[in-house]
Amino acid sequence: MSDTQLTVTLSGGDADDARAVVGALEGTFGPPQERPSDTDATVRMATFGGEGEGTGAADDGRRPLSEPVTVTVQGTPEAVRRASDALSRSFTARDEGAAAGDQEQERQLVLES
């Protein structure tokens, strides 16, 4: 697994909220390999691969979240740290805990505008 591979799972909010969260991560990780669906799903997912780096700038087109969104980021410790930092810069983030394995880490955040 590369240092930038990251899986993001989102619950709460709507498809626009999911796009806002993914947009906040694109500045760090580049465009996702998989974007959240536009359906009426209750859980959405995005996957960022290890091919490219982002520009470092957050998505200027993001909007406030309609409601709190629970986000779980999973990947290498470095990718999870970078994702947590990027989300904390873009939203009010409450850390709900982390779990670490040998080579992967998982962190859950609750995001609000």
XYZ file of C-alpha atoms in Angstrom:
113
model
C 0.000 0.000 0.000
C 1.417 3.394 -0.935
C 1.553 6.318 1.473
C -1.382 8.023 -0.218
C -3.844 5.150 -0.583
C -6.930 6.016 1.448
C -10.500 4.780 1.760
C -13.112 7.220 3.054
C -16.532 6.092 4.282
C -19.172 8.741 4.975
C -22.506 8.504 6.754
C -24.969 11.250 7.526
C -25.657 14.203 5.314
C -26.526 14.032 1.637
C -24.644 13.561 -1.629
C -23.645 17.255 -1.641
C -22.133 16.846 1.827
C -20.176 13.814 0.623
C -18.884 15.805 -2.354
C -17.817 18.640 -0.012
C -15.830 16.225 2.162
C -14.188 14.575 -0.844
C -13.404 18.012 -2.266
C -11.614 18.932 0.954
C -9.396 15.852 0.537
C -8.582 16.392 -3.144
C -6.134 19.163 -2.296
C -4.061 16.640 -0.368
C -4.631 13.410 -2.310
C -5.658 14.470 -5.818
C -8.871 13.238 -7.452
C -10.369 10.049 -6.032
C -10.417 6.775 -7.953
C -13.953 6.252 -6.722
C -16.399 9.042 -5.826
C -19.447 8.901 -3.572
C -22.605 7.944 -5.428
C -25.446 10.373 -6.059
C -28.051 7.871 -4.938
C -30.066 7.980 -1.741
C -27.503 5.796 -0.011
C -27.059 6.160 3.729
C -23.346 5.305 3.498
C -21.070 6.646 0.770
C -17.495 5.789 -0.091
C -14.543 7.367 -1.891
C -11.164 5.844 -2.660
C -7.957 7.779 -3.223
C -5.103 5.916 -4.903
C -1.384 6.282 -4.662
C -0.758 7.530 -8.193
C -0.699 11.279 -7.599
C -0.371 13.984 -5.047
C -2.838 16.769 -4.592
C -2.021 20.423 -4.975
C -2.180 21.039 -1.236
C -5.073 23.478 -1.714
C -8.537 22.607 -0.474
C -11.484 22.676 -2.877
C -12.585 26.327 -3.040
C -16.072 25.252 -4.180
C -16.997 23.390 -1.025
C -20.113 24.384 0.866
C -21.213 24.122 4.481
C -22.471 20.700 5.513
C -26.239 20.324 5.879
C -25.791 18.198 8.998
C -22.986 16.421 10.874
C -21.226 13.802 8.766
C -19.395 10.822 10.251
C -16.244 10.072 8.283
C -14.021 7.010 8.655
C -10.619 7.246 6.974
C -8.581 4.080 6.522
C -5.102 3.645 5.098
C -1.469 3.952 6.036
C -0.779 5.936 9.208
C 0.660 8.784 7.092
C -2.393 8.916 4.799
C -4.791 8.858 7.762
C -2.847 11.669 9.458
C -2.870 13.778 6.295
C -6.588 13.178 5.760
C -7.405 14.058 9.368
C -5.365 17.263 9.074
C -7.054 18.259 5.797
C -10.545 17.621 7.166
C -9.791 19.509 10.383
C -8.727 22.543 8.322
C -11.936 22.477 6.261
C -14.533 21.598 8.896
C -15.041 21.489 12.627
C -13.868 17.937 13.361
C -14.446 15.876 16.478
C -12.156 12.860 16.793
C -14.171 9.764 17.679
C -11.195 7.435 17.995
C -8.690 5.418 16.044
C -7.644 1.809 15.575
C -4.196 0.807 14.402
C -2.978 -2.374 12.792
C 0.456 -3.428 11.635
C 0.401 -1.343 8.443
C -3.006 0.317 8.407
C -4.833 2.757 10.595
C -8.459 3.772 10.862
C -9.776 7.020 12.336
C -13.357 8.184 12.772
C -14.262 11.887 12.741
C -17.561 13.722 13.042
C -17.522 16.787 10.789
C -19.635 19.908 11.056
C -19.492 23.246 9.268
